[in-house]
XYZ file of C-alpha atoms in Angstrom:
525
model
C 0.486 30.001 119.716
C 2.561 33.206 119.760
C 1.091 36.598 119.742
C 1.413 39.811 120.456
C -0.073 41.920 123.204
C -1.334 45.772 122.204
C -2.082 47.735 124.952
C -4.748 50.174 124.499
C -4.764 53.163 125.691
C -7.698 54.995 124.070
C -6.462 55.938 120.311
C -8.763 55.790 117.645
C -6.332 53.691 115.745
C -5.112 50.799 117.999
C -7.148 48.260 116.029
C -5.266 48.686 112.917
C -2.094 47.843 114.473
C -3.870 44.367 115.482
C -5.642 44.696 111.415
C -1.641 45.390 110.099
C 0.031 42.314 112.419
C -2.765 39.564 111.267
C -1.476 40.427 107.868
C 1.550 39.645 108.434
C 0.184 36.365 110.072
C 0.868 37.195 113.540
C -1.946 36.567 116.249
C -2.322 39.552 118.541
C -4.668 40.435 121.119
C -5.814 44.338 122.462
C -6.174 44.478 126.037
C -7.120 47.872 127.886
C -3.985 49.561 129.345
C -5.646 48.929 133.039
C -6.674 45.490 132.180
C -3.692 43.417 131.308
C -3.795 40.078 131.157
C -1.156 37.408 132.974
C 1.811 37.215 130.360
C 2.328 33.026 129.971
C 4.701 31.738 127.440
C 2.839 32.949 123.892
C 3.569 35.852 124.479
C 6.530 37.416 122.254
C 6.544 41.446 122.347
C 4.670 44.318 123.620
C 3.109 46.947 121.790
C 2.169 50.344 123.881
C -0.689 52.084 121.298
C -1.319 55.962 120.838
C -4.044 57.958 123.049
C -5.539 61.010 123.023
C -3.738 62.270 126.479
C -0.896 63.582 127.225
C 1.639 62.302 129.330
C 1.632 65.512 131.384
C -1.759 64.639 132.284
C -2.285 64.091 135.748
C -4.689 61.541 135.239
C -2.482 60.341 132.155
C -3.225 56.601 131.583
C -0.229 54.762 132.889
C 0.843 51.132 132.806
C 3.463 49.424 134.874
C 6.666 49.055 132.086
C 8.500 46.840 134.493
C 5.869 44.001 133.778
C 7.588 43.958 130.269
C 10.599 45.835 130.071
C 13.467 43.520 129.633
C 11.614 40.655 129.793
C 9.837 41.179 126.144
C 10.586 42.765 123.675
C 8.556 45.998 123.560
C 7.483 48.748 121.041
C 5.562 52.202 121.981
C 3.783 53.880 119.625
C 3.017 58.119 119.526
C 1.519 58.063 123.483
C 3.545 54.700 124.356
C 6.868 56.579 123.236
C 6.172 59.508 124.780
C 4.995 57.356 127.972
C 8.295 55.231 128.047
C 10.204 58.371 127.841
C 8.676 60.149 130.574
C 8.796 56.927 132.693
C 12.357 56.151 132.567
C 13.519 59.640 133.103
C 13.341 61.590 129.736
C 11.701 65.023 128.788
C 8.084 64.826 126.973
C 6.916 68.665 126.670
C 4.574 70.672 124.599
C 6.901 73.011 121.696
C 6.492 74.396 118.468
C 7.669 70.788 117.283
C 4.295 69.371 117.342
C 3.009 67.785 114.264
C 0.083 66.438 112.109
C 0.016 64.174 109.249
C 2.630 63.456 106.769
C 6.090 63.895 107.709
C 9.420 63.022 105.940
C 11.475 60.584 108.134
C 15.245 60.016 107.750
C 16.976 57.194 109.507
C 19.751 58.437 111.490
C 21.532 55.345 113.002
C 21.359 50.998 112.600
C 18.384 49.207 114.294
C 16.958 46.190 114.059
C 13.323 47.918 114.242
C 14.321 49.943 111.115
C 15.997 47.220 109.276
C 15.547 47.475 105.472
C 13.658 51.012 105.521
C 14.273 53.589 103.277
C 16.655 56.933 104.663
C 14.183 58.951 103.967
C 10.567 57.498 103.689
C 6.842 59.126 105.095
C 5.626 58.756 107.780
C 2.318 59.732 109.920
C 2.621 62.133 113.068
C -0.451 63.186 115.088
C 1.293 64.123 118.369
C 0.598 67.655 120.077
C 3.482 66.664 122.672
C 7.145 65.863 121.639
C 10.035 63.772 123.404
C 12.884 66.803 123.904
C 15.246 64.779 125.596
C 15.536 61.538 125.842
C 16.175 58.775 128.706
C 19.790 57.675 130.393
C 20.433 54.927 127.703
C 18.320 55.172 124.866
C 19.719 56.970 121.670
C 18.061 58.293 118.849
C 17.576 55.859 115.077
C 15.144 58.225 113.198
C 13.900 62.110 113.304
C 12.081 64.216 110.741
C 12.625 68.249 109.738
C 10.767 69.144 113.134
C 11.458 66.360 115.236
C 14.590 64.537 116.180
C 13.729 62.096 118.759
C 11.254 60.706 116.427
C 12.320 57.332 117.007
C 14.704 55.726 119.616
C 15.804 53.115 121.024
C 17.491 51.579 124.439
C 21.296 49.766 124.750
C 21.602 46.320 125.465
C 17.935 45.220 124.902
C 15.009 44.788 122.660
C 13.053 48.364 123.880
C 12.018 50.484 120.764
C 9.562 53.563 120.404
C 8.473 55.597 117.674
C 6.335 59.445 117.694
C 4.544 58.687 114.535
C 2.078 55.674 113.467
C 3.332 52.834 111.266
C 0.094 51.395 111.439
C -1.631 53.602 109.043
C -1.811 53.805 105.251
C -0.444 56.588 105.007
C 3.598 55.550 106.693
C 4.640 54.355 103.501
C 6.837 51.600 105.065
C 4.769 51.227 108.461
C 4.471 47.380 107.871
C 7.756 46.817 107.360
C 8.568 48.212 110.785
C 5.573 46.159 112.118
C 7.557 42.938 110.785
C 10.844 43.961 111.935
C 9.372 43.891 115.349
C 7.054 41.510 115.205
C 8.504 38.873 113.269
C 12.399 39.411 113.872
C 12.400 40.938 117.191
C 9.514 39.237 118.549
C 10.729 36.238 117.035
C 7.261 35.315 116.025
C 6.501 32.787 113.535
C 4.161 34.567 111.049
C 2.164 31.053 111.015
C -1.226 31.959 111.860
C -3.260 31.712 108.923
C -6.944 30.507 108.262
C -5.919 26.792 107.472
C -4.244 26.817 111.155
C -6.976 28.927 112.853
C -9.695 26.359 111.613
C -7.470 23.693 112.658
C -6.696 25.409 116.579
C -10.182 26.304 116.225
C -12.421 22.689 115.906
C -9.909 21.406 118.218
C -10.468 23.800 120.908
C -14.605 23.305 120.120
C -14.153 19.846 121.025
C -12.682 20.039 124.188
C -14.594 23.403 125.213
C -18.626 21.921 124.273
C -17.782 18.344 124.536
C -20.954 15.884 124.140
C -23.495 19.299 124.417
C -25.463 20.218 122.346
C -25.306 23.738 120.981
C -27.831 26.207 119.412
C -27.043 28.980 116.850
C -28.871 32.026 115.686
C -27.901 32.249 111.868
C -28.576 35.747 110.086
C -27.445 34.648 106.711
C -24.332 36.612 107.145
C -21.041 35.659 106.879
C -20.184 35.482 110.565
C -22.775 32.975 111.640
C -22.468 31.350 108.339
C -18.755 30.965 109.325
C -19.787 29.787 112.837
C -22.135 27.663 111.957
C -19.724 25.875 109.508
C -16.571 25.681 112.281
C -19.315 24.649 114.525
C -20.454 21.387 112.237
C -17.178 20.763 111.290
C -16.450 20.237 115.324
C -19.467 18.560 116.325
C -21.744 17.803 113.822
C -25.569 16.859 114.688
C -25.168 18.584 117.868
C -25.868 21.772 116.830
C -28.909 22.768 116.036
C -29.408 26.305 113.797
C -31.984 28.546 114.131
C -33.003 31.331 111.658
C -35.218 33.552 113.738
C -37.521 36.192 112.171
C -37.791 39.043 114.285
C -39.981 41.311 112.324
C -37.362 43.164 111.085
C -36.002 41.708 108.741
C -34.963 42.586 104.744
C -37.917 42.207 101.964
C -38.130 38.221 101.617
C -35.187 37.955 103.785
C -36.609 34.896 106.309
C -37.475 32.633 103.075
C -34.654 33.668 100.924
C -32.010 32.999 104.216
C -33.303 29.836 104.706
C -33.411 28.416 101.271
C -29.937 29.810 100.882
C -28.556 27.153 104.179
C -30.175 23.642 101.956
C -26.910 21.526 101.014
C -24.642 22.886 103.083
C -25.460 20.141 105.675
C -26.769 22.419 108.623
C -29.516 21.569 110.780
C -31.633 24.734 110.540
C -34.505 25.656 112.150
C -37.024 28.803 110.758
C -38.147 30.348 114.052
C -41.103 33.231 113.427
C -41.000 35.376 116.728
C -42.001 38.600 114.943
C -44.991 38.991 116.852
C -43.255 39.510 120.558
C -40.486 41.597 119.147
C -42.559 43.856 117.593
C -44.875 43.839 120.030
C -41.892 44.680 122.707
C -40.765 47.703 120.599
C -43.722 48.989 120.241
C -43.261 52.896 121.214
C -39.762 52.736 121.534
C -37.229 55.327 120.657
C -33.783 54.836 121.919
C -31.743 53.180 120.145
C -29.466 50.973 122.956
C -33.039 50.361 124.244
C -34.023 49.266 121.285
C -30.527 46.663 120.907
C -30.972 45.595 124.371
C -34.845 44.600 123.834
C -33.805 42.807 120.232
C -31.027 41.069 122.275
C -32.839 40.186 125.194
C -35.670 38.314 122.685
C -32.869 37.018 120.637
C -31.818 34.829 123.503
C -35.513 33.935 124.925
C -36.236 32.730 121.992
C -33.158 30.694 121.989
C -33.689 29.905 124.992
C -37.669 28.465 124.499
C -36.235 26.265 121.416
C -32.964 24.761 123.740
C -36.181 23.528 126.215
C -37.147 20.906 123.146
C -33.403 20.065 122.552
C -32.148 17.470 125.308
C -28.725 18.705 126.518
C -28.482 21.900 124.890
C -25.786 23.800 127.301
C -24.727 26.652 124.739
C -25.739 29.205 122.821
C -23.189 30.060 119.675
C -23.461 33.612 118.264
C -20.619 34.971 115.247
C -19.019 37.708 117.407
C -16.582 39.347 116.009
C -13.463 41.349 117.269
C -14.911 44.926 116.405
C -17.464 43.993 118.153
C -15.831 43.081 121.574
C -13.457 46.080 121.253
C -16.260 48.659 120.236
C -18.303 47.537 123.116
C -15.667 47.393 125.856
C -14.309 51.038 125.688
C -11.905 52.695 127.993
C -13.441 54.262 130.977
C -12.578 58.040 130.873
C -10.616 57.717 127.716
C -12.619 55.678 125.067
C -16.283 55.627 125.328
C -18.452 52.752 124.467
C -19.336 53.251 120.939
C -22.310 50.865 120.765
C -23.480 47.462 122.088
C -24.342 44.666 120.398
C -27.088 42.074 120.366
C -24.091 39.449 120.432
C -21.969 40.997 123.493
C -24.520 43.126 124.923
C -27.909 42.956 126.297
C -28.104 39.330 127.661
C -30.476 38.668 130.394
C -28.388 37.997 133.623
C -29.946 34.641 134.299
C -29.513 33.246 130.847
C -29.898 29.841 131.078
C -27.233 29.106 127.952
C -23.866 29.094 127.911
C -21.785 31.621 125.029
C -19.503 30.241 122.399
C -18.333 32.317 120.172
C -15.862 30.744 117.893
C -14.807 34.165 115.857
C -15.181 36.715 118.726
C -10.924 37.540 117.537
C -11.376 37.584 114.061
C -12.036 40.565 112.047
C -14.360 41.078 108.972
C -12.184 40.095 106.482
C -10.307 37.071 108.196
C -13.749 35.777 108.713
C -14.006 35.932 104.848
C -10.915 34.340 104.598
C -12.013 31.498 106.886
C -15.420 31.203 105.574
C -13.367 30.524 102.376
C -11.218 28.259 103.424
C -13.995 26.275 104.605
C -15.497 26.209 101.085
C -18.691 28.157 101.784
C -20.386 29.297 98.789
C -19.347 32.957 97.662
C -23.163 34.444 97.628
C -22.629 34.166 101.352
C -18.982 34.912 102.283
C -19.080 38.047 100.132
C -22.778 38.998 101.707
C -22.801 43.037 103.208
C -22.759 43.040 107.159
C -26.283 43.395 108.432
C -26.610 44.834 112.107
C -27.755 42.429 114.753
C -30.929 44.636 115.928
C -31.830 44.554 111.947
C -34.186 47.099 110.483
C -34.504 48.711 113.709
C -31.987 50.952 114.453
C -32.413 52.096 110.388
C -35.323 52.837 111.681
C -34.769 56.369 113.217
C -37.412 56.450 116.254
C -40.255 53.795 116.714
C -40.881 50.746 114.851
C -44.178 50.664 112.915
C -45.159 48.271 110.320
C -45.931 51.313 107.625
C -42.847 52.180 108.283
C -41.109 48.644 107.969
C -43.014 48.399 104.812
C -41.866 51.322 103.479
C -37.665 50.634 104.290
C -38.050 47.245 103.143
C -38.869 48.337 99.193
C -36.380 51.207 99.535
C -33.946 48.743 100.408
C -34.955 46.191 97.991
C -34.401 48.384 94.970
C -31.240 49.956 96.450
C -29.663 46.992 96.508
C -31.064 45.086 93.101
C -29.539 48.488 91.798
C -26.147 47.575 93.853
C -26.645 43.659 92.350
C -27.478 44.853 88.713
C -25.170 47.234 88.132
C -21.930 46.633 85.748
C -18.962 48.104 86.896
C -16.673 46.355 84.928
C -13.203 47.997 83.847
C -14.526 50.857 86.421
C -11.212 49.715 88.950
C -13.519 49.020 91.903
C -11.870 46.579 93.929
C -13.674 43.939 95.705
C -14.479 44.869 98.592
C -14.216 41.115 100.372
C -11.382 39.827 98.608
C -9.741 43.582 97.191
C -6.869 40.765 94.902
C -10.103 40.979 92.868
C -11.949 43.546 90.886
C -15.471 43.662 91.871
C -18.111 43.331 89.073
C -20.897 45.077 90.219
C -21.051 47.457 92.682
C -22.718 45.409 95.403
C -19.201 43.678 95.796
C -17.494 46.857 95.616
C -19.368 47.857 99.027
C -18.534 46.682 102.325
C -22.131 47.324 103.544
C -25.203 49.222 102.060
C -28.782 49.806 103.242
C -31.246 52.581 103.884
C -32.639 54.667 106.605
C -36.160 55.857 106.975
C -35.559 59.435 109.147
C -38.251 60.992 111.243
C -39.141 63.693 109.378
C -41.195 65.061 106.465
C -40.598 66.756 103.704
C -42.603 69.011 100.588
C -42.486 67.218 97.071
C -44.606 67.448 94.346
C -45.832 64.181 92.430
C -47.936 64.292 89.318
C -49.670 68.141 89.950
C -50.309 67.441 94.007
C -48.531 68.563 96.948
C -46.923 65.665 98.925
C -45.523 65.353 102.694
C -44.012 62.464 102.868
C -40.895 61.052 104.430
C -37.143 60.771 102.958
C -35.138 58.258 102.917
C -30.565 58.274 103.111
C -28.578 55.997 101.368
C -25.860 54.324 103.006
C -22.434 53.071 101.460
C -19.230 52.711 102.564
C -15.881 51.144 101.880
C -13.593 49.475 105.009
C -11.612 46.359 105.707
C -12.884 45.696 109.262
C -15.579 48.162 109.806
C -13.382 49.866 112.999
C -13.412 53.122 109.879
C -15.027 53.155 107.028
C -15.494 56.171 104.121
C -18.507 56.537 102.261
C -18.632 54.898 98.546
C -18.071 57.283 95.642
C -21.045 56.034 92.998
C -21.129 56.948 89.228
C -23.652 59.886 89.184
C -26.071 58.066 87.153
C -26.649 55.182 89.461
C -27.621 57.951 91.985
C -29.508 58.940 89.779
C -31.717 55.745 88.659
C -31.764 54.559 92.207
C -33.363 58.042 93.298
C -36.216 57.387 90.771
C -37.024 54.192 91.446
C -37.421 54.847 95.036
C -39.275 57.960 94.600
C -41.561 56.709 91.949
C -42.223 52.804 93.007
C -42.454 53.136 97.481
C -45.495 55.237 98.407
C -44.186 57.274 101.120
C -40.999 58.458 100.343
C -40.838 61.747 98.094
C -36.739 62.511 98.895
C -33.547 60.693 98.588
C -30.644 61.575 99.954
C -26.733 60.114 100.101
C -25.034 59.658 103.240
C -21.595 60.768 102.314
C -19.505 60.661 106.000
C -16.713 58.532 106.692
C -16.299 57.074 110.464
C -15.216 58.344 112.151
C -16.678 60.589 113.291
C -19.928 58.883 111.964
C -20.738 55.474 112.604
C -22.087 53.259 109.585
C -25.442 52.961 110.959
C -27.296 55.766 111.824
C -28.615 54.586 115.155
């Protein structure tokens, strides 16, 4: 299968280059810059991502560009121009050229990378350094008002760079530069699309679990709905699915989950461990303690249920790429955001193998698959729900008062989210955005509410209250690597607020979450 490689070196925004080349139906895959993998014959092209460093650096991130250079075809982006200039013998210094957000870009000479682009077109710069002179060999296709080298290129082979970022929104025509590499450069085939990842996909199930037999933890969410769907389709009655109730779970969640999985032809098990999880929280406050308990149950669990299974060698979870990349980081560069209870947390002599059929998909192309396989809409368009559950919305120990208390905050939020008309209101779905949500619950990528650890003064009826408050979450993304917080019509704010306040004993505040990750996260914890 072709693909591309992206090398990451520690921007915030590598992962939409992947996002903007699996839109154009090209497979790619993000390695760390100190981590790259052999190069066999799928590979096409190169891609060198932005960092936060600086070249000058003397512990600069640095990657060895004869492993590629004029071999593949290769592209660097702000850092990986900047890094292939100072490499091969150019001039990368801090000026008064430096810029930050939009810029005007004018194309100065022919190239293939810049083949159908406007002259002048916008772009987005976030660079502090600046290439002054370029390398023996390359010459300049591109500059803006303040910078000329902005993008170059090297005679007599397929080695392009650019200073500003055509993988975000805001370069007007930063996919079109994307698909001149990627497609006519790289000479990739733009054929990777859900038909031929299911396809790849079963196949590669077969030969990978054979005649095992496999267990799955659904959630009711679209990834191990997804899973467990490729998973059937590859070797039926050997999987067995289990639903496990952890104690943390959504008002009605464990019943309504399961009742949602009849006729769809899965073998599912309900599982009620929410005794020993609770039990194992109890008193704990840290939140990657708290994951790494949930995850080490999770698989225990699993693990008790494979003993009644004859042959059961693997253990299936619905990773998913954000996941891997969030929880791999760069050391000394990009921190590790978070783990999760599907990549992290795993007891080191588990006695299952992993499988994780979407661990290089993203949110949406999991939607996109989970349609393709014809699973009911209720589910592929269902909100993300973490892993560790109610837990880490939870902010400090788990209690059942307080478990009582987020699960009917949560329940009216999102009836409110369900029941609410936002037709003609331009929302756009926010799992399929070709479609215009109608109701805000499909407008939102994911919703839910925190309980915080802290009291507040209210007054109900003529009496004095101290009670807790509670934040609404909401946000809008296409892969959950950033998201920005949901702008609501005031008077659903407004009804919501009520409700809580007036139907949860407890809770005597409401408040709205409104920050966009980064630098927040989308949970709290």
């Amino acid at each position: 299968m072709n693909k591309i490689l992206i090398l990451d070196f520690g921007s915030q925004v590598t992962q939409l280059i992947g996002r903007r080349l699996r839109e154009l139906n090209v497979f790619c895959e993000i390695y760390p810059y100190n981590k790259v993998p052999a190069l066999d014959a799928d590979v096409k092209g190169v891609i060198l991502s932005g960092s936060p460093c600086s070249v000058r650096d003397a512990n600069a991130p640095q990657v060895d560009l004869s492993l590629f250079r004029g071999k593949l075809p290769l592209l660097g982006i702000c850092y990986g121009a900047q890094y292939m200039a100072h490499c091969c013998g150019g001039k990368v210094e801090n000026s008064n050229s430096r810029e930050y957000g939009r810029a005007m870009l004018d194309v100065t000479a022919d190239s293939p990378l810049l083949k159908g682009v406007s002259a002048h077109s916008q772009v987005w710069m976030s660079h502090g350094d600046t290439i002054s002179a370029l390398p023996a060999g390359a010459k300049v296709i591109a500059s803006t008002a303040d910078v000329e080298n902005a993008a170059f290129q090297f005679a007599g082979e397929p080695t392009y760079a650019v200073q500003f970022h055509p993988e975000v929104y805001h370069t007007a025509e930063g996919s079109k530069i994307l698909a001149n590499f990627a497609l006519d450069i790289c000479g990739c085939k733009g054929d990777w699309t859900p038909a031929s990842f299911i396809e790849t996909t079963v196949a590669d199930l077969r030969a990978q679990i054979g005649d095992d037999k496999v267990i799955l933890g659904l959630s009711g969410g679209v990834d191990s709905t997804v899973a467990g769907v490729l998973l059937n389709k590859a070797i039926g009655h050997n999987l067995t699915c289990i639903f496990v109730n952890n104690g943390l779970l959504r008002k009605n969640e464990f019943e309504d989950v399961l009742a949602s999985y009849k006729d769809m032809g899965l073998n599912v098990i309900g599982a009620d461990a929410s005794k020993e999880f609770l039990s194992a929280l109890a008193g704990v406050t840290d939140p990657e303690t708290k994951r790494k308990i949930i995850g080490r149950l999770f698989v225990e669990t699993f693990d008790k249920y494979a003993k009644g299974i004859e042959n059961a060698r693997w253990l299936a979870q619905g990773t998913i790429y954000p996941d891997v990349i969030e929880s791999a980081g760069i050391p000394g560069i990009a921190s590790k955001i978070k783990s999760h209870h599907n990549v992290g947390g795993l007891p080191e002599e588990m006695k299952l193998k992993i499988v994780e059929p979407l661990r290089m998909l993203f949110k949406d192309e999991v939607r996109r698959v989970g349609r393709a396989l014809g699973i009911k809409e209720e589910l592929v368009g269902r909100h993300p729900f973490p892993g560790p559950s109610l837990a880490i919305r939870i902010i400090g120990d788990i209690t059942e008062e307080k478990l009582r208390v987020l699960r009917e905050a949560d329940d009216i939020y999102i009836r409110g989210l369900r029941n609410y008309d936002c037709t003609g209101m331009g929302f756009p779905s926010a799992s399929d955005p070709r479609v215009m949500a109608t109701n805000l619950y499909d407008a939102i990528w994911q919703a839910g509410v925190i309980l915080l650890p802290i009291k507040s003064v209210g007054v109900m009826g003529d009496e004095r209250t101290y009670e807790n408050p509670v934040a609404l979450r909401a946000v809008v993304s296409t892969d959950a690597m950033t998201a920005d917080w949901f702008t609501f019509p005031y008077d659903f704010l407004r009804d919501v607020s009520n409700e809580i306040i007036r139907k949860v004993r407890g809770v005597n505040r409401v408040v709205y979450d409104i920050s966009s990750k980064p630098p927040a996260t989308i949970e709290w914890e």
